[in-house]
Amino acid sequence: MLPALSFSQNYVDLLKIGYGETFNNDFEGTDESTSVQNFDADLTFPIVINDETALITGVVYSRNQLALAPNAERTSLHSTTLKLGFATTYDDIWSSTIVFLPKLASDYGDISGEDFYYGGLALLKKKKNEHLTLRFGIYGSTEAFGFFTTPIFGWYYLSPNTKFEMDVSLPIAADINYTFGDATVGVDYTGIGRSFRITENNADVYADVSSLEFASYLQYNAFNKSVLLRGKFGYSSNNYELYRNGETIELGLSAFSFGDDRTRLNPELNGSFFFRFEAIYRFTIAAANDN
């Protein structure tokens, strides 16, 4: 999962905590199923250096718990990602965000150097007007299955009356919402791709995880929209593939895999509907324009 690091909008989400659970995910070709419980926390702490530059620090933690195969015990997959980078403003039009994202991802049973992966995110932003900012960038990360990268294109738009908002970074994430006083309704999308080394029971495997989540949500805006309480309902593809360590692909590019000759060890896990609750602490950088 990628942290929220766009900084095109007039706020920063300093802390985001979420808990969710899917309904039964069926293993294809069997009568067995599992549910997926997930918890994550995303802390961002920007430090202003001067009027043009801010240091970005923070940490992201996530835990997914599920059975990875029919009749198997539930496994907890953990990921801890550090954030360290810079947000820079060059002039009234151009700005950028560059962040180094090393992480530790496994079942945390027998941690070793093989559990460490290295990634990074670079975004270039162009302010078209006071309501619209365009984004262009790239994300890349080493994973248990090899190197993964994806280009990023998106935009941030806030309507003149500040009620309609679009926060889009394709193919990674999108959030479209409308605010009615203390309530906000919206739809969002998240595309997640990552891996976890598994050591329990002396396993010599890793999980290749790809998940597309589509959800609608209802949000309560408390304390002048600084605390957001969000309930979400949606559908997640939840694909958890098991492979032996050392079996890799040549390149992962967005939704495509090149040179993939791996042998999958578990049945395909079908998608499922899910419910999720999120709590967000938001810091406003500047007052929104009401014109």
mmCIF file of C-alpha atoms in Angstrom:
data_model
loop_
_atom_site.group_PDB
_atom_site.id
_atom_site.type_symbol
_atom_site.label_atom_id
_atom_site.label_comp_id
_atom_site.label_asym_id
_atom_site.label_seq_id
_atom_site.Cartn_x
_atom_site.Cartn_y
_atom_site.Cartn_z
ATOM 1 C CA MET A 1 0.000 0.000 0.000
ATOM 2 C CA LEU A 2 1.216 3.454 -0.935
ATOM 3 C CA PRO A 3 1.036 6.294 1.548
ATOM 4 C CA ALA A 4 -0.862 9.472 0.712
ATOM 5 C CA LEU A 5 1.823 11.901 -0.414
ATOM 6 C CA SER A 6 0.235 14.123 -3.033
ATOM 7 C CA PHE A 7 0.323 17.481 -1.167
ATOM 8 C CA SER A 8 -1.478 19.188 -4.080
ATOM 9 C CA GLN A 9 -4.457 19.937 -1.863
ATOM 10 C CA ASN A 10 -4.694 22.496 0.931
ATOM 11 C CA TYR A 11 -4.418 19.888 3.703
ATOM 12 C CA VAL A 12 -2.289 16.997 4.933
ATOM 13 C CA ASP A 13 -3.712 13.831 6.527
ATOM 14 C CA LEU A 14 -1.321 13.510 9.453
ATOM 15 C CA LEU A 15 -2.817 10.274 10.803
ATOM 16 C CA LYS A 16 -5.100 7.715 9.184
ATOM 17 C CA ILE A 17 -6.236 4.509 10.899
ATOM 18 C CA GLY A 18 -8.432 1.882 9.268
ATOM 19 C CA TYR A 19 -9.904 -1.528 10.052
ATOM 20 C CA GLY A 20 -11.859 -3.702 7.636
ATOM 21 C CA GLU A 21 -12.996 -7.227 6.950
ATOM 22 C CA THR A 22 -14.272 -9.000 3.873
ATOM 23 C CA PHE A 23 -17.109 -11.450 3.801
ATOM 24 C CA ASN A 24 -16.182 -14.975 2.728
ATOM 25 C CA ASN A 25 -13.626 -15.247 -0.063
ATOM 26 C CA ASP A 26 -14.010 -18.612 -1.818
ATOM 27 C CA PHE A 27 -11.043 -20.701 -2.960
ATOM 28 C CA GLU A 28 -11.730 -21.504 -6.592
ATOM 29 C CA GLY A 29 -12.463 -25.175 -7.282
ATOM 30 C CA THR A 30 -13.044 -26.010 -3.603
ATOM 31 C CA ASP A 31 -15.772 -25.730 -0.974
ATOM 32 C CA GLU A 32 -13.436 -23.785 1.338
ATOM 33 C CA SER A 33 -13.355 -20.055 1.980
ATOM 34 C CA THR A 34 -11.703 -17.470 4.191
ATOM 35 C CA SER A 35 -12.226 -13.879 5.247
ATOM 36 C CA VAL A 36 -9.578 -11.166 5.109
ATOM 37 C CA GLN A 37 -9.139 -8.880 8.105
ATOM 38 C CA ASN A 38 -6.971 -5.829 7.615
ATOM 39 C CA PHE A 39 -5.675 -3.058 9.830
ATOM 40 C CA ASP A 40 -3.484 -0.150 8.802
ATOM 41 C CA ALA A 41 -2.115 3.066 10.243
ATOM 42 C CA ASP A 42 -0.472 5.851 8.229
ATOM 43 C CA LEU A 43 1.434 8.599 10.049
ATOM 44 C CA THR A 44 2.855 11.584 8.151
ATOM 45 C CA PHE A 45 4.930 14.272 9.840
ATOM 46 C CA PRO A 46 6.068 17.040 7.491
ATOM 47 C CA ILE A 47 8.756 19.437 8.738
ATOM 48 C CA VAL A 48 8.867 22.868 7.090
ATOM 49 C CA ILE A 49 12.437 23.843 6.212
ATOM 50 C CA ASN A 50 11.666 27.100 4.388
ATOM 51 C CA ASP A 51 8.967 28.623 2.184
ATOM 52 C CA GLU A 52 9.884 26.313 -0.716
ATOM 53 C CA THR A 53 10.813 23.010 0.949
ATOM 54 C CA ALA A 54 9.351 20.613 3.499
ATOM 55 C CA LEU A 55 10.924 17.423 4.819
ATOM 56 C CA ILE A 56 8.496 14.472 4.714
ATOM 57 C CA THR A 57 8.778 11.841 7.425
ATOM 58 C CA GLY A 58 6.445 9.150 8.643
ATOM 59 C CA VAL A 59 5.617 5.470 8.843
ATOM 60 C CA VAL A 60 2.929 3.180 7.445
ATOM 61 C CA TYR A 61 1.968 -0.107 9.109
ATOM 62 C CA SER A 62 -0.470 -2.698 7.771
ATOM 63 C CA ARG A 63 -1.587 -6.192 8.776
ATOM 64 C CA ASN A 64 -3.656 -8.605 6.710
ATOM 65 C CA GLN A 65 -4.907 -11.829 8.290
ATOM 66 C CA LEU A 66 -6.392 -14.731 6.317
ATOM 67 C CA ALA A 67 -6.001 -18.390 5.376
ATOM 68 C CA LEU A 68 -3.743 -18.568 2.321
ATOM 69 C CA ALA A 69 -4.908 -22.035 1.263
ATOM 70 C CA PRO A 70 -7.905 -24.337 1.893
ATOM 71 C CA ASN A 71 -7.872 -25.889 5.394
ATOM 72 C CA ALA A 72 -4.813 -23.827 6.356
ATOM 73 C CA GLU A 73 -4.470 -21.875 9.577
ATOM 74 C CA ARG A 74 -4.808 -18.114 9.341
ATOM 75 C CA THR A 75 -1.616 -16.191 8.593
ATOM 76 C CA SER A 76 -0.811 -12.603 9.547
ATOM 77 C CA LEU A 77 1.037 -10.617 6.885
ATOM 78 C CA HIS A 78 2.721 -7.467 8.205
ATOM 79 C CA SER A 79 4.275 -4.504 6.428
ATOM 80 C CA THR A 80 6.070 -1.489 7.919
ATOM 81 C CA THR A 81 7.133 1.291 5.539
ATOM 82 C CA LEU A 82 9.241 4.328 6.419
ATOM 83 C CA LYS A 83 8.715 7.633 4.616
ATOM 84 C CA LEU A 84 11.588 10.026 4.059
ATOM 85 C CA GLY A 85 11.671 12.669 1.356
ATOM 86 C CA PHE A 86 11.075 16.256 0.271
ATOM 87 C CA ALA A 87 8.166 18.315 -1.023
ATOM 88 C CA THR A 88 9.498 21.270 -3.029
ATOM 89 C CA THR A 89 7.754 24.274 -4.549
ATOM 90 C CA TYR A 90 9.629 25.836 -7.485
ATOM 91 C CA ASP A 91 7.239 28.666 -8.432
ATOM 92 C CA ASP A 92 3.518 29.402 -8.594
ATOM 93 C CA ILE A 93 2.993 26.574 -11.116
ATOM 94 C CA TRP A 94 5.481 23.719 -10.565
ATOM 95 C CA SER A 95 6.199 21.615 -7.478
ATOM 96 C CA SER A 96 7.429 18.101 -6.722
ATOM 97 C CA THR A 97 7.419 15.339 -4.130
ATOM 98 C CA ILE A 98 10.210 12.744 -3.896
ATOM 99 C CA VAL A 99 10.031 10.104 -1.168
ATOM 100 C CA PHE A 100 12.196 7.089 -0.315
ATOM 101 C CA LEU A 101 10.029 4.162 0.903
ATOM 102 C CA PRO A 102 11.992 1.256 2.439
ATOM 103 C CA LYS A 103 9.843 -1.441 4.022
ATOM 104 C CA LEU A 104 9.860 -4.654 6.028
ATOM 105 C CA ALA A 105 7.198 -7.103 4.791
ATOM 106 C CA SER A 106 6.663 -10.686 5.960
ATOM 107 C CA ASP A 107 4.789 -12.724 8.549
ATOM 108 C CA TYR A 108 7.329 -11.298 11.062
ATOM 109 C CA GLY A 109 8.048 -14.837 12.267
ATOM 110 C CA ASP A 110 11.767 -15.011 11.517
ATOM 111 C CA ILE A 111 12.865 -11.595 10.331
ATOM 112 C CA SER A 112 15.979 -11.445 8.152
ATOM 113 C CA GLY A 113 17.477 -9.291 5.436
ATOM 114 C CA GLU A 114 15.251 -11.048 2.892
ATOM 115 C CA ASP A 115 12.236 -9.277 4.427
ATOM 116 C CA PHE A 116 13.538 -5.822 3.498
ATOM 117 C CA TYR A 117 12.483 -4.122 0.261
ATOM 118 C CA TYR A 118 13.261 -0.703 -1.170
ATOM 119 C CA GLY A 119 10.989 1.630 -3.044
ATOM 120 C CA GLY A 120 10.405 5.232 -3.937
ATOM 121 C CA LEU A 121 7.899 7.679 -5.323
ATOM 122 C CA ALA A 122 8.478 10.778 -7.472
ATOM 123 C CA LEU A 123 5.715 13.213 -8.423
ATOM 124 C CA LEU A 124 5.831 16.377 -10.509
ATOM 125 C CA LYS A 125 2.840 18.704 -10.096
ATOM 126 C CA LYS A 126 1.588 21.490 -12.322
ATOM 127 C CA LYS A 127 -0.956 23.977 -10.984
ATOM 128 C CA LYS A 128 -3.349 24.831 -13.810
ATOM 129 C CA ASN A 129 -5.440 27.246 -11.756
ATOM 130 C CA GLU A 130 -6.577 27.748 -8.167
ATOM 131 C CA HIS A 131 -8.912 24.745 -8.417
ATOM 132 C CA LEU A 132 -6.963 22.192 -10.522
ATOM 133 C CA THR A 133 -3.492 20.641 -10.159
ATOM 134 C CA LEU A 134 -2.111 17.939 -12.473
ATOM 135 C CA ARG A 135 0.234 15.142 -11.341
ATOM 136 C CA PHE A 136 2.825 13.110 -13.260
ATOM 137 C CA GLY A 137 5.100 10.586 -11.624
ATOM 138 C CA ILE A 138 6.446 7.103 -11.108
ATOM 139 C CA TYR A 139 6.556 4.544 -8.301
ATOM 140 C CA GLY A 140 8.980 1.641 -8.049
ATOM 141 C CA SER A 141 9.809 -1.062 -5.509
ATOM 142 C CA THR A 142 11.798 -4.236 -5.133
ATOM 143 C CA GLU A 143 9.585 -7.172 -4.132
ATOM 144 C CA ALA A 144 9.958 -10.880 -3.435
ATOM 145 C CA PHE A 145 8.822 -11.520 -7.017
ATOM 146 C CA GLY A 146 11.210 -8.986 -8.590
ATOM 147 C CA PHE A 147 11.048 -5.304 -9.483
ATOM 148 C CA PHE A 148 7.704 -3.544 -9.800
ATOM 149 C CA THR A 149 7.056 -0.096 -11.223
ATOM 150 C CA THR A 150 4.131 1.957 -12.449
ATOM 151 C CA PRO A 151 3.725 5.399 -14.013
ATOM 152 C CA ILE A 152 1.305 7.755 -12.248
ATOM 153 C CA PHE A 153 -1.028 10.283 -13.817
ATOM 154 C CA GLY A 154 -3.681 12.199 -11.965
ATOM 155 C CA TRP A 155 -5.103 15.438 -10.724
ATOM 156 C CA TYR A 156 -6.534 17.205 -7.711
ATOM 157 C CA TYR A 157 -9.667 19.332 -8.209
ATOM 158 C CA LEU A 158 -11.670 21.331 -5.685
ATOM 159 C CA SER A 159 -14.779 23.138 -6.888
ATOM 160 C CA PRO A 160 -15.155 26.908 -6.304
ATOM 161 C CA ASN A 161 -17.723 26.255 -3.552
ATOM 162 C CA THR A 162 -15.305 23.686 -1.944
ATOM 163 C CA LYS A 163 -18.022 21.001 -1.853
ATOM 164 C CA PHE A 164 -16.935 18.764 -4.768
ATOM 165 C CA GLU A 165 -13.461 17.179 -4.624
ATOM 166 C CA MET A 166 -11.490 14.828 -6.911
ATOM 167 C CA ASP A 167 -8.177 13.351 -5.720
ATOM 168 C CA VAL A 168 -6.915 11.024 -8.473
ATOM 169 C CA SER A 169 -3.565 9.222 -8.909
ATOM 170 C CA LEU A 170 -4.085 6.501 -11.518
ATOM 171 C CA PRO A 171 -3.623 3.557 -11.514
ATOM 172 C CA ILE A 172 -2.989 3.620 -7.740
ATOM 173 C CA ALA A 173 -5.866 5.509 -6.152
ATOM 174 C CA ALA A 174 -8.870 7.765 -6.730
ATOM 175 C CA ASP A 175 -11.305 9.529 -4.399
ATOM 176 C CA ILE A 176 -14.327 11.522 -5.595
ATOM 177 C CA ASN A 177 -16.620 13.088 -3.007
ATOM 178 C CA TYR A 178 -19.215 15.773 -2.261
ATOM 179 C CA THR A 179 -19.743 17.498 1.091
ATOM 180 C CA PHE A 180 -23.061 18.460 2.636
ATOM 181 C CA GLY A 181 -22.254 20.439 5.779
ATOM 182 C CA ASP A 182 -20.915 17.969 8.364
ATOM 183 C CA ALA A 183 -21.389 14.949 6.058
ATOM 184 C CA THR A 184 -19.477 13.806 2.974
ATOM 185 C CA VAL A 185 -20.468 11.073 0.514
ATOM 186 C CA GLY A 186 -17.955 9.612 -1.897
ATOM 187 C CA VAL A 187 -16.546 6.753 -3.919
ATOM 188 C CA ASP A 188 -12.943 5.623 -3.960
ATOM 189 C CA TYR A 189 -10.610 3.121 -5.588
ATOM 190 C CA THR A 190 -7.289 1.665 -4.430
ATOM 191 C CA GLY A 191 -4.934 -0.592 -6.381
ATOM 192 C CA ILE A 192 -2.501 -2.473 -4.155
ATOM 193 C CA GLY A 193 0.460 -4.611 -5.251
ATOM 194 C CA ARG A 194 3.033 -5.990 -2.789
ATOM 195 C CA SER A 195 4.687 -9.145 -1.438
ATOM 196 C CA PHE A 196 5.360 -10.818 1.898
ATOM 197 C CA ARG A 197 7.926 -13.488 2.801
ATOM 198 C CA ILE A 198 6.411 -16.348 4.841
ATOM 199 C CA THR A 199 8.531 -18.267 7.366
ATOM 200 C CA GLU A 200 5.965 -19.978 9.633
ATOM 201 C CA ASN A 201 6.238 -23.782 9.754
ATOM 202 C CA ASN A 202 9.599 -23.484 7.957
ATOM 203 C CA ALA A 203 7.833 -22.418 4.762
ATOM 204 C CA ASP A 204 10.039 -21.344 1.880
ATOM 205 C CA VAL A 205 7.395 -19.277 0.080
ATOM 206 C CA TYR A 206 6.155 -15.729 -0.396
ATOM 207 C CA ALA A 207 2.748 -14.203 -1.010
ATOM 208 C CA ASP A 208 2.291 -12.048 -4.122
ATOM 209 C CA VAL A 209 -0.641 -9.799 -3.239
ATOM 210 C CA SER A 210 -2.671 -7.750 -5.701
ATOM 211 C CA SER A 211 -5.955 -6.180 -4.730
ATOM 212 C CA LEU A 212 -8.328 -3.763 -6.439
ATOM 213 C CA GLU A 213 -10.788 -2.158 -4.042
ATOM 214 C CA PHE A 214 -13.861 -0.190 -5.099
ATOM 215 C CA ALA A 215 -15.978 1.391 -2.359
ATOM 216 C CA SER A 216 -18.595 3.976 -1.530
ATOM 217 C CA TYR A 217 -18.446 5.794 1.795
ATOM 218 C CA LEU A 218 -20.257 8.069 4.190
ATOM 219 C CA GLN A 219 -18.120 10.416 6.255
ATOM 220 C CA TYR A 220 -18.790 12.579 9.305
ATOM 221 C CA ASN A 221 -16.684 15.736 9.483
ATOM 222 C CA ALA A 222 -15.993 16.661 13.106
ATOM 223 C CA PHE A 223 -14.160 19.620 14.672
ATOM 224 C CA ASN A 224 -14.284 21.838 11.601
ATOM 225 C CA LYS A 225 -13.302 18.935 9.307
ATOM 226 C CA SER A 226 -10.098 18.147 11.212
ATOM 227 C CA VAL A 227 -11.343 14.726 12.350
ATOM 228 C CA LEU A 228 -13.016 12.538 9.719
ATOM 229 C CA LEU A 229 -14.940 9.370 10.609
ATOM 230 C CA ARG A 230 -15.609 7.252 7.536
ATOM 231 C CA GLY A 231 -17.660 4.075 6.968
ATOM 232 C CA LYS A 232 -17.027 2.258 3.683
ATOM 233 C CA PHE A 233 -18.714 -0.593 1.832
ATOM 234 C CA GLY A 234 -17.279 -2.056 -1.351
ATOM 235 C CA TYR A 235 -15.765 -4.920 -3.319
ATOM 236 C CA SER A 236 -12.165 -6.181 -3.248
ATOM 237 C CA SER A 237 -10.506 -8.612 -5.668
ATOM 238 C CA ASN A 238 -8.176 -9.909 -2.878
ATOM 239 C CA ASN A 239 -5.726 -12.038 -4.857
ATOM 240 C CA TYR A 240 -3.093 -13.728 -2.647
ATOM 241 C CA GLU A 241 -0.762 -15.929 -4.735
ATOM 242 C CA LEU A 242 1.811 -18.240 -3.125
ATOM 243 C CA TYR A 243 5.151 -19.003 -4.813
ATOM 244 C CA ARG A 244 8.425 -20.546 -3.729
ATOM 245 C CA ASN A 245 11.191 -18.124 -2.787
ATOM 246 C CA GLY A 246 13.492 -17.514 -5.700
ATOM 247 C CA GLU A 247 10.772 -17.768 -8.344
ATOM 248 C CA THR A 248 10.579 -14.286 -9.848
ATOM 249 C CA ILE A 249 9.391 -12.361 -12.867
ATOM 250 C CA GLU A 250 11.539 -10.220 -15.134
ATOM 251 C CA LEU A 251 9.511 -7.049 -14.583
ATOM 252 C CA GLY A 252 6.201 -5.942 -13.120
ATOM 253 C CA LEU A 253 4.842 -2.896 -14.955
ATOM 254 C CA SER A 254 1.528 -1.613 -13.624
ATOM 255 C CA ALA A 255 -0.979 -4.456 -14.186
ATOM 256 C CA PHE A 256 1.391 -6.446 -16.460
ATOM 257 C CA SER A 257 3.992 -9.097 -15.609
ATOM 258 C CA PHE A 258 6.845 -9.872 -18.016
ATOM 259 C CA GLY A 259 8.820 -13.113 -17.937
ATOM 260 C CA ASP A 260 6.472 -14.842 -15.486
ATOM 261 C CA ASP A 261 7.210 -18.604 -15.429
ATOM 262 C CA ARG A 262 6.326 -19.162 -11.772
ATOM 263 C CA THR A 263 4.310 -22.115 -10.473
ATOM 264 C CA ARG A 264 1.447 -21.090 -8.199
ATOM 265 C CA LEU A 265 1.100 -23.151 -5.011
ATOM 266 C CA ASN A 266 -2.445 -22.270 -3.859
ATOM 267 C CA PRO A 267 -5.868 -22.019 -5.528
ATOM 268 C CA GLU A 268 -7.132 -18.687 -6.760
ATOM 269 C CA LEU A 269 -8.954 -16.669 -4.105
ATOM 270 C CA ASN A 270 -12.131 -15.052 -5.363
ATOM 271 C CA GLY A 271 -13.029 -11.484 -4.507
ATOM 272 C CA SER A 272 -15.597 -10.441 -1.935
ATOM 273 C CA PHE A 273 -17.565 -7.516 -0.553
ATOM 274 C CA PHE A 274 -16.062 -5.759 2.451
ATOM 275 C CA PHE A 275 -16.849 -3.235 5.182
ATOM 276 C CA ARG A 276 -14.249 -0.806 6.505
ATOM 277 C CA PHE A 277 -14.050 1.963 9.105
ATOM 278 C CA GLU A 278 -11.486 4.766 8.909
ATOM 279 C CA ALA A 279 -10.549 7.629 11.234
ATOM 280 C CA ILE A 280 -8.455 10.511 9.868
ATOM 281 C CA TYR A 281 -6.775 13.472 11.540
ATOM 282 C CA ARG A 282 -6.466 16.228 8.939
ATOM 283 C CA PHE A 283 -4.382 19.409 9.180
ATOM 284 C CA THR A 284 -5.443 22.317 6.979
ATOM 285 C CA ILE A 285 -2.504 24.122 5.351
ATOM 286 C CA ALA A 286 -4.469 27.099 4.020
ATOM 287 C CA ALA A 287 -8.042 28.185 3.951
ATOM 288 C CA ALA A 288 -9.904 26.921 0.918
ATOM 289 C CA ASN A 289 -10.882 29.456 -1.688
ATOM 290 C CA ASP A 290 -14.616 30.243 -1.493
ATOM 291 C CA ASN A 291 -14.904 32.281 -4.683
#
